[in-house]
Coordinates of C-alpha atoms in Angstrom, one line a residue:
C1 CA 50.6 -160.3 5.7
T2 CA 47.4 -159.9 4.5
K3 CA 45.7 -160.0 7.9
C4 CA 48.1 -157.6 9.7
F5 CA 47.4 -153.7 10.1
P6 CA 49.7 -152.1 10.0
A7 CA 50.7 -154.6 7.3
V8 CA 53.9 -156.9 8.5
S9 CA 56.4 -158.2 5.7
I10 CA 57.2 -162.0 5.8
S11 CA 59.6 -163.4 3.8
T12 CA 58.6 -165.8 1.6
K13 CA 61.9 -167.5 1.5
N14 CA 62.3 -168.5 5.0
Y15 CA 59.1 -170.9 5.3
Q16 CA 59.7 -170.8 9.0
R17 CA 58.7 -167.6 9.9
I18 CA 55.4 -168.1 7.5
L19 CA 54.4 -170.8 9.5
E20 CA 55.2 -168.9 12.9
H21 CA 53.5 -165.8 12.0
N22 CA 50.3 -167.7 10.9
A23 CA 50.7 -169.6 13.8
C24 CA 50.7 -166.3 16.4
H25 CA 47.5 -165.7 14.5
I26 CA 46.0 -168.8 15.3
L27 CA 46.9 -168.9 18.8
F28 CA 46.4 -164.9 19.3
D29 CA 43.9 -162.9 16.7
K30 CA 40.8 -162.7 18.1
S31 CA 39.5 -162.5 14.7
F32 CA 40.6 -166.1 14.4
L33 CA 38.3 -168.9 16.0
P34 CA 39.8 -172.1 16.8
S35 CA 36.8 -174.0 16.0
D36 CA 37.5 -173.1 12.2
Q37 CA 40.8 -174.8 12.3
P38 CA 42.6 -172.3 10.1
C39 CA 45.2 -173.7 7.8
G40 CA 48.7 -172.8 9.2
L41 CA 49.8 -171.4 5.5
C42 CA 47.1 -169.7 4.4
L43 CA 44.5 -169.2 7.3
R44 CA 41.5 -170.2 5.2
P45 CA 39.6 -171.9 7.7
F46 CA 38.7 -175.6 6.8
P47 CA 37.3 -177.0 4.6
M48 CA 37.7 -174.3 2.3
C49 CA 41.8 -175.2 2.6
K50 CA 42.3 -178.9 2.8
L51 CA 45.8 -180.6 2.2
T52 CA 46.8 -184.0 1.5
F53 CA 49.9 -186.4 1.6
L54 CA 51.7 -187.3 -1.4
K55 CA 51.8 -191.0 -0.9
S56 CA 54.9 -192.3 1.1
S57 CA 56.0 -194.9 3.3
G58 CA 58.0 -193.0 4.7
T59 CA 58.2 -191.5 8.0
A60 CA 56.0 -188.6 9.6
A61 CA 58.9 -186.1 9.5
A62 CA 60.0 -186.8 5.9
R63 CA 56.0 -186.7 4.6
Q64 CA 55.6 -184.0 2.0
I65 CA 52.3 -182.0 0.8
D66 CA 50.6 -183.2 -2.4
W67 CA 50.2 -179.5 -3.9
D68 CA 48.6 -180.7 -7.0
N69 CA 45.8 -182.1 -4.7
S70 CA 45.7 -179.5 -2.1
S71 CA 43.5 -176.4 -1.9
C72 CA 45.9 -174.0 0.1
L73 CA 46.1 -170.4 -1.8
N74 CA 50.1 -170.5 0.2
P75 CA 51.7 -173.6 -1.6
V76 CA 55.0 -173.2 0.7
K77 CA 57.4 -176.1 0.5
F78 CA 58.9 -176.8 3.8
Q79 CA 60.6 -179.5 6.0
M80 CA 58.2 -181.2 8.3
A81 CA 60.8 -182.3 10.5
A82 CA 62.2 -178.8 11.0
A83 CA 58.7 -177.4 11.8
M84 CA 58.1 -180.2 14.4
K85 CA 61.1 -178.8 16.6
S86 CA 60.7 -175.9 18.9
S87 CA 64.4 -173.9 19.5
E88 CA 64.7 -170.3 21.0
K89 CA 65.0 -168.4 17.4
S90 CA 62.6 -170.8 16.0
P91 CA 60.0 -171.6 18.7
C92 CA 57.0 -172.7 16.3
T93 CA 55.6 -176.2 16.2
N94 CA 52.6 -175.8 14.3
Y95 CA 52.8 -178.5 11.4
A96 CA 50.5 -180.8 9.7
F97 CA 50.0 -184.3 9.9
L98 CA 47.4 -187.0 9.7
C99 CA 44.5 -186.7 11.9
P100 CA 45.4 -189.5 14.6
L101 CA 42.1 -190.5 14.7
Q102 CA 42.0 -192.1 11.3
C103 CA 39.8 -189.5 9.9
G104 CA 41.9 -189.2 6.9
L105 CA 42.6 -185.7 7.0
L106 CA 45.8 -183.6 7.7
V107 CA 45.0 -181.0 10.7
W108 CA 47.5 -178.7 12.2
T109 CA 49.2 -179.2 15.3
Y110 CA 47.7 -175.6 16.9
T111 CA 43.6 -176.5 16.3
L112 CA 44.0 -180.4 16.8
E113 CA 41.8 -180.0 19.9
A114 CA 39.3 -177.8 17.7
H115 CA 39.5 -180.5 15.3
F116 CA 38.3 -183.1 18.1
R117 CA 35.7 -181.3 18.9
S118 CA 34.4 -180.7 15.3
S119 CA 31.9 -182.2 13.6
T120 CA 34.4 -184.6 11.9
H121 CA 34.9 -186.6 15.5
G122 CA 32.3 -184.5 17.5
L123 CA 34.1 -185.5 20.6
K124 CA 32.7 -183.5 24.1
S125 CA 35.8 -184.5 25.8
L126 CA 39.5 -185.4 25.5
A127 CA 40.0 -187.3 28.5
N128 CA 39.9 -190.3 27.2
L129 CA 42.1 -189.4 24.4
P130 CA 45.7 -190.2 24.5
V131 CA 47.8 -186.5 24.4
Y132 CA 48.8 -186.2 21.1
Y133 CA 50.3 -183.0 21.4
K134 CA 50.2 -180.5 24.1
M135 CA 52.3 -177.1 23.3
A136 CA 55.2 -176.5 26.0
E137 CA 54.7 -173.0 28.5
M138 CA 58.1 -171.7 26.7
E139 CA 56.9 -172.4 23.6
F140 CA 54.0 -170.1 23.9
E141 CA 55.8 -167.7 25.7
R142 CA 58.2 -167.1 23.0
M143 CA 55.3 -167.3 20.4
Q144 CA 53.4 -164.7 22.4
V145 CA 56.5 -162.5 22.3
I146 CA 56.8 -163.0 18.6
W147 CA 53.1 -161.8 18.4
N148 CA 53.8 -158.6 20.3
N149 CA 56.1 -157.9 18.1
R150 CA 55.2 -158.8 15.2
H151 CA 55.1 -154.5 13.8
N152 CA 58.8 -154.0 14.9
Q153 CA 60.5 -154.5 11.9
P154 CA 64.3 -155.2 11.6
V155 CA 66.2 -152.3 10.0
P156 CA 68.1 -153.3 7.2
R157 CA 71.7 -153.9 7.6
T158 CA 74.0 -151.3 6.0
M159 CA 77.1 -152.6 3.9
K160 CA 80.8 -151.9 6.1
N161 CA 84.1 -152.5 5.1
L162 CA 86.8 -154.1 7.0
K163 CA 87.4 -150.7 9.1
G164 CA 83.4 -150.6 10.3
K165 CA 82.8 -147.6 7.9
V166 CA 79.9 -147.7 5.6
A167 CA 81.5 -148.2 2.1
R168 CA 81.3 -145.4 -0.1
A169 CA 79.8 -145.7 -3.6
L170 CA 82.0 -146.4 -6.5
A171 CA 83.6 -144.0 -8.6
I172 CA 83.4 -144.9 -12.3
S173 CA 85.0 -142.2 -14.4
D174 CA 82.9 -141.1 -17.9
A175 CA 85.5 -143.2 -20.0
H176 CA 84.5 -146.0 -18.2
R177 CA 80.8 -146.0 -17.8
S178 CA 78.7 -148.7 -20.4
I179 CA 76.9 -145.6 -22.3
M180 CA 80.4 -145.0 -23.6
A181 CA 79.7 -148.4 -25.5
L182 CA 76.6 -147.4 -27.3
R183 CA 77.8 -144.7 -29.2

């Protein structure tokens, strides 16, 4: 992550970890203002980063982001249905969806309130709105733990043989090395 110091390594193969880590920045990093409505993938503020959906008649969980017409610098393909569900191992539910007030913009769940209060809608009070998204307390607590432990990198696992001992390097005789074929 380019925003973390010291740097935090995040696997680009696991989209849920990217969403989770960036969501932690949105929730807990004091350098990010909710009013900036940062993108959940690249952390750039709106309108520098704008996402659009592909034209689809499917459910919200099946929608896909149209990367050709989006300005996100971190185009990570992810499954919306999986991002919508919180679990013990993957608590984050920060995902993009169409604004329920029909302004046509994609908003992230963790910045929805800021979007409602922004110049797009300019709402001073959200009391008259139905609850579109409310983070569960358990999700918030788990995200806090992830944020607090972000610099604790896991120790790589070693290869072990069946007896539980560390595997030794395979010994290859000089006669069987590939260098012999090049002579």
